[in-house]
Structure formats: C-alpha cells, structure tokens
CSV table of C-alpha atoms and ligand atoms in Angstrom, one decimal:
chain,number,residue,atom,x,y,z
F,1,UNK,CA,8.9,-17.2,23.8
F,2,UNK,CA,7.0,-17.5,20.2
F,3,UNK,CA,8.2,-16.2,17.1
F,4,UNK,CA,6.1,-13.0,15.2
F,5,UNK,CA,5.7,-13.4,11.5
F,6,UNK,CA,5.9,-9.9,10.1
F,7,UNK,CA,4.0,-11.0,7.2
F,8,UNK,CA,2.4,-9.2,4.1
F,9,UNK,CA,-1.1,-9.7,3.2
F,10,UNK,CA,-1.0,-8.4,-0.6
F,11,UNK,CA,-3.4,-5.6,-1.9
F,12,UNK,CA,-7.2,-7.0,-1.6
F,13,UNK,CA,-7.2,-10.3,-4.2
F,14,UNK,CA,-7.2,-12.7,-1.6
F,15,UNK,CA,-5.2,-15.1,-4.5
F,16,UNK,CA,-2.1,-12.8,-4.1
F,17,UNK,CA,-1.6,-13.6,-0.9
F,18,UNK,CA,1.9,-16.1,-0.7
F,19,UNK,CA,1.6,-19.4,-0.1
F,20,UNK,CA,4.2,-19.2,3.0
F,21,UNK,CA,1.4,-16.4,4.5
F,22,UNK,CA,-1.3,-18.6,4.0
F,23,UNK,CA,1.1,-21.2,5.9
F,24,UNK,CA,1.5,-19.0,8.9
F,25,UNK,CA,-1.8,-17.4,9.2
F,26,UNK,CA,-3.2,-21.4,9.1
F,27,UNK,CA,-1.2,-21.8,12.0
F,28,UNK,CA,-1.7,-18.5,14.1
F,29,UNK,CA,-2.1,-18.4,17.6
F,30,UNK,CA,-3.3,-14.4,17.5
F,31,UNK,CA,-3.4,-12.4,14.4
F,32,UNK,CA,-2.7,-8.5,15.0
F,33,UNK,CA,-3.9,-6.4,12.1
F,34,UNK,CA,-4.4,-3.3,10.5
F,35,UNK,CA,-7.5,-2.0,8.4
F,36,UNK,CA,-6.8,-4.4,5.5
F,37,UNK,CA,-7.9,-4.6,2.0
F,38,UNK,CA,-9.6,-8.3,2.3
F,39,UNK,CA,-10.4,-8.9,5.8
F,40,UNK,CA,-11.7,-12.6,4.0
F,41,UNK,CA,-7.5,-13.6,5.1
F,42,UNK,CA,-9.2,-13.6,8.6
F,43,UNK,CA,-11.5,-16.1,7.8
F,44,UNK,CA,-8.6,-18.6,7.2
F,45,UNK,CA,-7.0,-18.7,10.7
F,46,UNK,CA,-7.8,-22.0,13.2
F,47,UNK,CA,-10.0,-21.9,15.5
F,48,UNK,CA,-9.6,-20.5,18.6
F,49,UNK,CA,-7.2,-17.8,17.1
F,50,UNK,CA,-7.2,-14.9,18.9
F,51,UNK,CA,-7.5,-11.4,16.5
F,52,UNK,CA,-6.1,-7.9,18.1
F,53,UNK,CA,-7.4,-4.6,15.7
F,54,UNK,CA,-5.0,-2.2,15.8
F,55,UNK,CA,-5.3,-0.1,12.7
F,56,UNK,CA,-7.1,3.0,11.7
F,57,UNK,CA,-10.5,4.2,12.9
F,58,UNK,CA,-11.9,6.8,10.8
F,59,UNK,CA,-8.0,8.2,9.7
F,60,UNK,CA,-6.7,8.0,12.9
F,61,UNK,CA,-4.4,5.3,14.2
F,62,UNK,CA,-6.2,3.5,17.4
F,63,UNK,CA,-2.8,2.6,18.8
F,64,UNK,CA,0.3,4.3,18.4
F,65,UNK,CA,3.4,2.6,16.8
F,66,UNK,CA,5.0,2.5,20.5
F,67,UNK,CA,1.9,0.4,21.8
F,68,UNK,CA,1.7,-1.5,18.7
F,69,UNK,CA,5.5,-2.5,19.1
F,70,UNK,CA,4.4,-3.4,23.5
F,71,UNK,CA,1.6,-5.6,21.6
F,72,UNK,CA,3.3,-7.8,19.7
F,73,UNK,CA,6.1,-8.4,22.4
F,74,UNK,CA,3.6,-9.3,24.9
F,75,UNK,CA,1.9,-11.6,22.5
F,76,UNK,CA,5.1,-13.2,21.5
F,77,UNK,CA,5.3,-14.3,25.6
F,78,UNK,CA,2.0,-15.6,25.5
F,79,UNK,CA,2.1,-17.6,22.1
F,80,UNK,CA,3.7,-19.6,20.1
F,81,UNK,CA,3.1,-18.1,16.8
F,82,UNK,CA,2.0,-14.7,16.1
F,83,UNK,CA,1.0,-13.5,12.9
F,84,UNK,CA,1.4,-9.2,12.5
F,85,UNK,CA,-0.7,-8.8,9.2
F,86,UNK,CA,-0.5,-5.7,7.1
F,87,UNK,CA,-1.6,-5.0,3.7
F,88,UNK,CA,0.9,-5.5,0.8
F,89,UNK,CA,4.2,-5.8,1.7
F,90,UNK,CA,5.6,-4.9,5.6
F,91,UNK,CA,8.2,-3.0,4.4
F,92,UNK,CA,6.8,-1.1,1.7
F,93,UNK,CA,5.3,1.9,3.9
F,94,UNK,CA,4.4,-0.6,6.7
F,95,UNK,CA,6.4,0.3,9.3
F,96,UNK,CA,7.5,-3.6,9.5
F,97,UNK,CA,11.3,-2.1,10.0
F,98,UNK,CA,10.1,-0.4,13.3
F,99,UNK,CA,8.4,-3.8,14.5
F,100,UNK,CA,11.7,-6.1,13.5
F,101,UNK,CA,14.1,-3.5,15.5
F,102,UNK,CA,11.8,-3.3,18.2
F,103,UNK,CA,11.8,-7.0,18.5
F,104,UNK,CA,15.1,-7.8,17.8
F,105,UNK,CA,16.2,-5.4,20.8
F,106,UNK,CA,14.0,-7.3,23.1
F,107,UNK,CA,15.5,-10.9,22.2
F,108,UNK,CA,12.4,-12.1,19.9
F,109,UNK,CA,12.6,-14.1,17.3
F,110,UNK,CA,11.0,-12.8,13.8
F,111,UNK,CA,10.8,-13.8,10.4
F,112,UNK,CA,9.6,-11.3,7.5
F,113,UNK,CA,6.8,-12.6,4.8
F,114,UNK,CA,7.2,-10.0,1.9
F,115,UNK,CA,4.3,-9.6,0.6
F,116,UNK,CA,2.9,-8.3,-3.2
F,117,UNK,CA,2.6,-4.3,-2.9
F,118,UNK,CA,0.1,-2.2,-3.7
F,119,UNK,CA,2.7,0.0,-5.4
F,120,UNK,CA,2.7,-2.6,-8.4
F,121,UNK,CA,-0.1,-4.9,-8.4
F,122,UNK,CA,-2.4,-2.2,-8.3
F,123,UNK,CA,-1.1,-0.4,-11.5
F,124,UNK,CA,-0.9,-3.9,-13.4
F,125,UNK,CA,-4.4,-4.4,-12.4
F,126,UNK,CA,-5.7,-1.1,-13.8
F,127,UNK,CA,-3.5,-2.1,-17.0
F,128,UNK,CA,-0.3,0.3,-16.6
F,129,UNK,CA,2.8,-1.7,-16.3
F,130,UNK,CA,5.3,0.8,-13.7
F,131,UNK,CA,7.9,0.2,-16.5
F,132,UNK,CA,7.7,-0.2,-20.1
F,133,UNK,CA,11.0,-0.3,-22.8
F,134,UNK,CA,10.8,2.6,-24.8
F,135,UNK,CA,8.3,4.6,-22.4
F,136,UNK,CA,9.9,4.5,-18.2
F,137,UNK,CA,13.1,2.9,-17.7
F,138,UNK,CA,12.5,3.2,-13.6
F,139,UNK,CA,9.5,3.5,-11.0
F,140,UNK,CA,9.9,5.2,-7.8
F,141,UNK,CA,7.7,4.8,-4.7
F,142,UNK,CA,6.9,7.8,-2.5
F,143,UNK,CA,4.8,8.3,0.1
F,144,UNK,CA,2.0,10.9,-0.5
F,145,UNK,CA,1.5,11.7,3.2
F,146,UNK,CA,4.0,14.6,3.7
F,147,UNK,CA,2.4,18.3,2.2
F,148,UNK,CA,4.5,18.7,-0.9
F,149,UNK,CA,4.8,22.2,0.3
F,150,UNK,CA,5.8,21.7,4.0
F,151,UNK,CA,9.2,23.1,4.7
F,152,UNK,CA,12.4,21.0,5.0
F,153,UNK,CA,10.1,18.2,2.8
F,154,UNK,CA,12.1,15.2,2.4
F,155,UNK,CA,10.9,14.1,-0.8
F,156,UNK,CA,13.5,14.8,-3.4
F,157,UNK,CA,11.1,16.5,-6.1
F,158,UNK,CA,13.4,18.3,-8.5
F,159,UNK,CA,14.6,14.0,-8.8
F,160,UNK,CA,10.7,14.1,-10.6
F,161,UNK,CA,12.0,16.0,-14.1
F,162,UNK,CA,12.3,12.7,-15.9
F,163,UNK,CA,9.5,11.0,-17.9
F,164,UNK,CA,9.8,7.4,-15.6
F,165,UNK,CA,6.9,6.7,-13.4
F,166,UNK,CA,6.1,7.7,-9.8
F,167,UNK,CA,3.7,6.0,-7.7
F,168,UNK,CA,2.6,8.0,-4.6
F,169,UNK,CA,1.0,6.0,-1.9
F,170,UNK,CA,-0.8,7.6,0.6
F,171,UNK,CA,-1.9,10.8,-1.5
F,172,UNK,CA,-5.4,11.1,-2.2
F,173,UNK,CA,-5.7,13.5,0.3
F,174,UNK,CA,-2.8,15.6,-0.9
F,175,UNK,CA,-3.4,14.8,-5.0
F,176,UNK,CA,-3.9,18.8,-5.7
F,177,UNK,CA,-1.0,19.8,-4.0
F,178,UNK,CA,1.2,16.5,-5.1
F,179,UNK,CA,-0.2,17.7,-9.5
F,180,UNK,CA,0.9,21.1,-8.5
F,181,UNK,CA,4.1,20.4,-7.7
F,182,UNK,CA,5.0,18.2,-10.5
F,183,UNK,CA,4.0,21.2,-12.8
F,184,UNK,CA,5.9,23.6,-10.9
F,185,UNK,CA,9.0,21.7,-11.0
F,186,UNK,CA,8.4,21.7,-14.9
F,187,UNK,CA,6.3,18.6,-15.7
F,188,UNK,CA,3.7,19.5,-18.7
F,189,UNK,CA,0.5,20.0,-17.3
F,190,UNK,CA,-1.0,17.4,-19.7
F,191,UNK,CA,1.7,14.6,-18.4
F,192,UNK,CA,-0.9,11.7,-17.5
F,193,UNK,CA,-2.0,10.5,-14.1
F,194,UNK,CA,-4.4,7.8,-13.0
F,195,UNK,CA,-5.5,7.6,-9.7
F,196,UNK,CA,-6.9,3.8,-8.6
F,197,UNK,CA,-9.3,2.9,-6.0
F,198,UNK,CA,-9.6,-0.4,-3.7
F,199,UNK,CA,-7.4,-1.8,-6.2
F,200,UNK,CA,-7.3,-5.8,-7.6
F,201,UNK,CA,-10.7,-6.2,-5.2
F,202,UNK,CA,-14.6,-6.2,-7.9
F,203,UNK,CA,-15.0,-2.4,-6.3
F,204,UNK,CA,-11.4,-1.3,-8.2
F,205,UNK,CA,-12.1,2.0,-10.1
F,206,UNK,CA,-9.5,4.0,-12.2
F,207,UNK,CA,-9.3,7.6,-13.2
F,208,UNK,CA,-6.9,9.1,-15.8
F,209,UNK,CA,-6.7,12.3,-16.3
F,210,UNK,CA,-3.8,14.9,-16.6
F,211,UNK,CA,-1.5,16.9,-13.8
F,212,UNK,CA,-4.1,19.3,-14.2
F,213,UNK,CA,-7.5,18.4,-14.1
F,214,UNK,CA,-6.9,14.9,-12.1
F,215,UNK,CA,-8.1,16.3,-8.8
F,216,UNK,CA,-10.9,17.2,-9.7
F,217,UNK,CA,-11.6,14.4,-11.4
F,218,UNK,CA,-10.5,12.1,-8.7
F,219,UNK,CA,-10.5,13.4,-5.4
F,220,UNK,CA,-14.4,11.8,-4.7
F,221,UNK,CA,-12.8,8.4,-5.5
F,222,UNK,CA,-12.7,5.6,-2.1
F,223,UNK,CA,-9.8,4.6,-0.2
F,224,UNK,CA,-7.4,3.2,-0.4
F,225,UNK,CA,-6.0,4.4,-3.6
F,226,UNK,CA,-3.2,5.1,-5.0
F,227,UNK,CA,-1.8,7.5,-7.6
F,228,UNK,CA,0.4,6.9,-10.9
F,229,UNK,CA,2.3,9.8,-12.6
F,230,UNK,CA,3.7,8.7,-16.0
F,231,UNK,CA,3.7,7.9,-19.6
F,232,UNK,CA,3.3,4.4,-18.8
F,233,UNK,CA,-0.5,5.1,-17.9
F,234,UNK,CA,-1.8,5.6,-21.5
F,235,UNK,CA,-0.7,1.9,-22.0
F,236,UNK,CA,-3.7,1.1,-20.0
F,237,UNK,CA,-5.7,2.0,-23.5
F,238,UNK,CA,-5.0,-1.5,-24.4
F,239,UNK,CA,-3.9,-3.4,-21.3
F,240,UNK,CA,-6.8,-2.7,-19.0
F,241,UNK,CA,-7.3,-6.7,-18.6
F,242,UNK,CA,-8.9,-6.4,-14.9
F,243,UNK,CA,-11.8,-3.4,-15.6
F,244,UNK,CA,-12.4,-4.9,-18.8
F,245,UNK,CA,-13.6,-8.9,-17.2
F,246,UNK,CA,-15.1,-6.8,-14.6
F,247,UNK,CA,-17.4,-5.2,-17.1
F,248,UNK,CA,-17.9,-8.2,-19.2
F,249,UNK,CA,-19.1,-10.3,-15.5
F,250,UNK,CA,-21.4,-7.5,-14.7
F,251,UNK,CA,-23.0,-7.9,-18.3
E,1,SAH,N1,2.4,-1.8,2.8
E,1,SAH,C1,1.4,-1.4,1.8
E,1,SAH,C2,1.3,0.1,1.7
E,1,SAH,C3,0.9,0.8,3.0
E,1,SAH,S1,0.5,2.5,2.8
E,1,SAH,C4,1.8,-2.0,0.5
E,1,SAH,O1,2.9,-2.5,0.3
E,1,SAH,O2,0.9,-2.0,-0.4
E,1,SAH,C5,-1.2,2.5,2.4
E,1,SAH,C6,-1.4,3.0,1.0
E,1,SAH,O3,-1.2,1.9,0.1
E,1,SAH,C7,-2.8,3.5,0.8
E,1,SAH,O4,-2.9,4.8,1.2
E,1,SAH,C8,-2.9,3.4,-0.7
E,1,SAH,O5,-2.2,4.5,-1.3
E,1,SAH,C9,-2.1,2.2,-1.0
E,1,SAH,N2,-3.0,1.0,-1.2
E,1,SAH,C10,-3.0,-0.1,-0.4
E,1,SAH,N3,-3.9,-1.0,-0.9
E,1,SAH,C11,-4.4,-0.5,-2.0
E,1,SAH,C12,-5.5,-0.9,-2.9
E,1,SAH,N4,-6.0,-2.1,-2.8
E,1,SAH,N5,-5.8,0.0,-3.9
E,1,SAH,C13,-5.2,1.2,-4.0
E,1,SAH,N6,-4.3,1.6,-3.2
E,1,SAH,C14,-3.9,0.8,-2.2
C-alpha cells in the first residue's frame, strides 16, 4: 500500500509552493489534480509519472467527490507515492478533510502538505494586508458558493456588523447578492470591496469599488477570484507592491 500526500499547491506563483511539496511532487508516482492556478507544478514531476484530471470542466465537477475519494484509494494500491494536488491549501475549501476520512477508514496511510491559501496571499498580493492594527483586528474566510438568500443559509451574516475583513471565496458568481446582503444587515453602502482575479500569477487584476457599485464593476473580471470586504482594502493605496512591478515590467 502507498501513502497519498494531500498536499497544497499555493495560489498560481509557482515560488509559493513549500519546499516539502516540491519534495513529494519530485517523487510522485501519479499526481491527481484539480483545475489549478499554475499547471507549470506539473512540469516538475519524474518521468514516467502518471497524471489523473479530475477537476472542473467548464463549472462542473468531472468526477464527483465519492469517485474522487475511489481514485485515490485505488491509486494508493497501485503506487508507492501518490501526490492529490489542489490549489492553495487542502483544507481551506478543498475538501482535503473528506479525502483524509475517507482514507483513514480504509487503512491508508496520508500525510497533509498545507499549503499558502488564496484567502491571504491573494489579498497581500493586491496590497491589502487581511489585518491591520488600528483598522481589522480579525479576517474571516467564507465560502461564497451558498445564495446569501437561500433559506436555512449557514453563513452566520448578522456575525458581519463589525468593521474586520471578510474574504469570500468562491463568490464571483454570487458578488451582487453577497454586496446586498452586507448592506441589508447594515453595512454602509460605501464600505470598500476589491474583488481580485488569477491572483499572484502576471494576469492578476484588482477591482475596488464599494458594496454598492462593485458588481458592476467587477462581475466581467476572470476566474478564479476572490472577494475582500473591509477597511483594510484602501491600504492597498500605498501597498499595492505586486500591480505596481507588474506595470513597471510591462513598461
Ligand atoms: N483551497 C483553496 C481554495 C479552494 S476554493 C485555497 O486555499 O486557496 C476556490 C476559490 O479560491 C476560487 O473560487 C477563488 O475564490 C479562490 N482562488 C483560488 N486561487 C485564486 C487566485 N489565484 N486568485 C483569486 N482567487 C483564487
């Protein structure tokens, strides 16, 4: 029996992958993966490794979870080490919890690779720091999937009054519904959100705008992206390191 790494692949910049991925993906016998930001990571397996696709075609999941878990369990009989890749971090929206139960109840050995999340290398690359003294004191991560208005919603959004920063993965797709929300539970509709796109890869674009005009503004933008609701964003004014060399190298 082999042993599945559950390993993170961080958010696009191939350089913020971990050194103990790099390790394992070296070594792989079969990679499965999802759609991920820098398929490059690919590129640094051995030869002869085998790769097995199973994320998203065109929004929809090729595989379901069930058949993804039945993947990785037949792999682990075949091979020696197996290598289950997602972007960012497994565990951050990944499903990696799912994967590790699944395995452990079948007598497989795994090890989790944590890798650096979206939720906060994104933000720092778009030059807003998810918490700042004097401006957020906490950041929460929430998935943007569910309908803020679908009944028995398990999002705690009254928890949103405060000024601290929430990152919504997931949302673009929901952004309109997600602003309206946060002004109906008493946000002010000028409270500042930046929505990024293919974030820490040369592509990354940011928009800011407010809870009331960011749709608009934003819903056209690529996926992935991400959205940040918070003071913290106008820090980007002077932080916005990343779009700034961007610019300059495009000169
Ligand atoms: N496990 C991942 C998140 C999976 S959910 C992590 O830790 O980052 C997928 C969501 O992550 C996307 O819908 C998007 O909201 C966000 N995301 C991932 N990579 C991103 C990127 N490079 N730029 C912007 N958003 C990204």
């Amino acid at each position: 029996m082999g042993k599945v790494y559950l390993t993170g692949a961080g958010p696009g910049d191939i350089e913020l992958l971990t050194l103990k991925a790099a390790r394992v993906i070296k070594e792989a016998d079969v990679i499965i993966y999802d759609r991920l930001a820098n398929p490059e990571i690919l590129q640094m397996a051995k030869n002869g490794c085998e790769f097995i696709y199973v994320g998203k075609a065109d929004g929809k999941h090729i595989l379901p979870q069930e058949q993804i878990n039945e993947v990785l369990y037949e792999c682990a009989k075949k091979y020696d080490v197996v290598v289950r890749l997602k972007g960012g971090d497994p565990f951050v929206f990944g499903r990696g919890g799912e994967e590790g139960k699944y395995l452990y109840e079948r007598g497989i050995e795994f090890e989790v690779i944590p890798g650096i999340t979206s939720a906060i290398s994104v933000p720092a690359y778009a030059g807003i720091p998810v918490t700042h003294r004097g401006v957020s004191v906490s950041f929460r991560v929430v998935t943007g999937h569910e309908a803020p208005n679908k009944e028995a919603s398990q999002i705690p959004w009254e928890n949103f009054k405060t000024d601290d920063t929430i990152v919504f993965l997931m949302g673009l797709h929901n952004l309109d519904q997600i602003a309206k929300k946060l002004i109906e539970i008493g946000k002010p509709r000028d409270f500042p959100v930046a929505v990024i796109s293919k974030g820490t890869t040369p592509e990354q674009r940011t928009v800011i705008g407010t809870l009331e005009d960011i749709y608009e503004k934003a819903k056209d933008l690529p996926t992935p992206a991400l959205i940040v609701v918070g003071k913290v964003v106008e820090l980007r004014d002077e932080l916005n390191w990343f779009e700034r060399s961007l610019e300059l190298s495009a000169v």
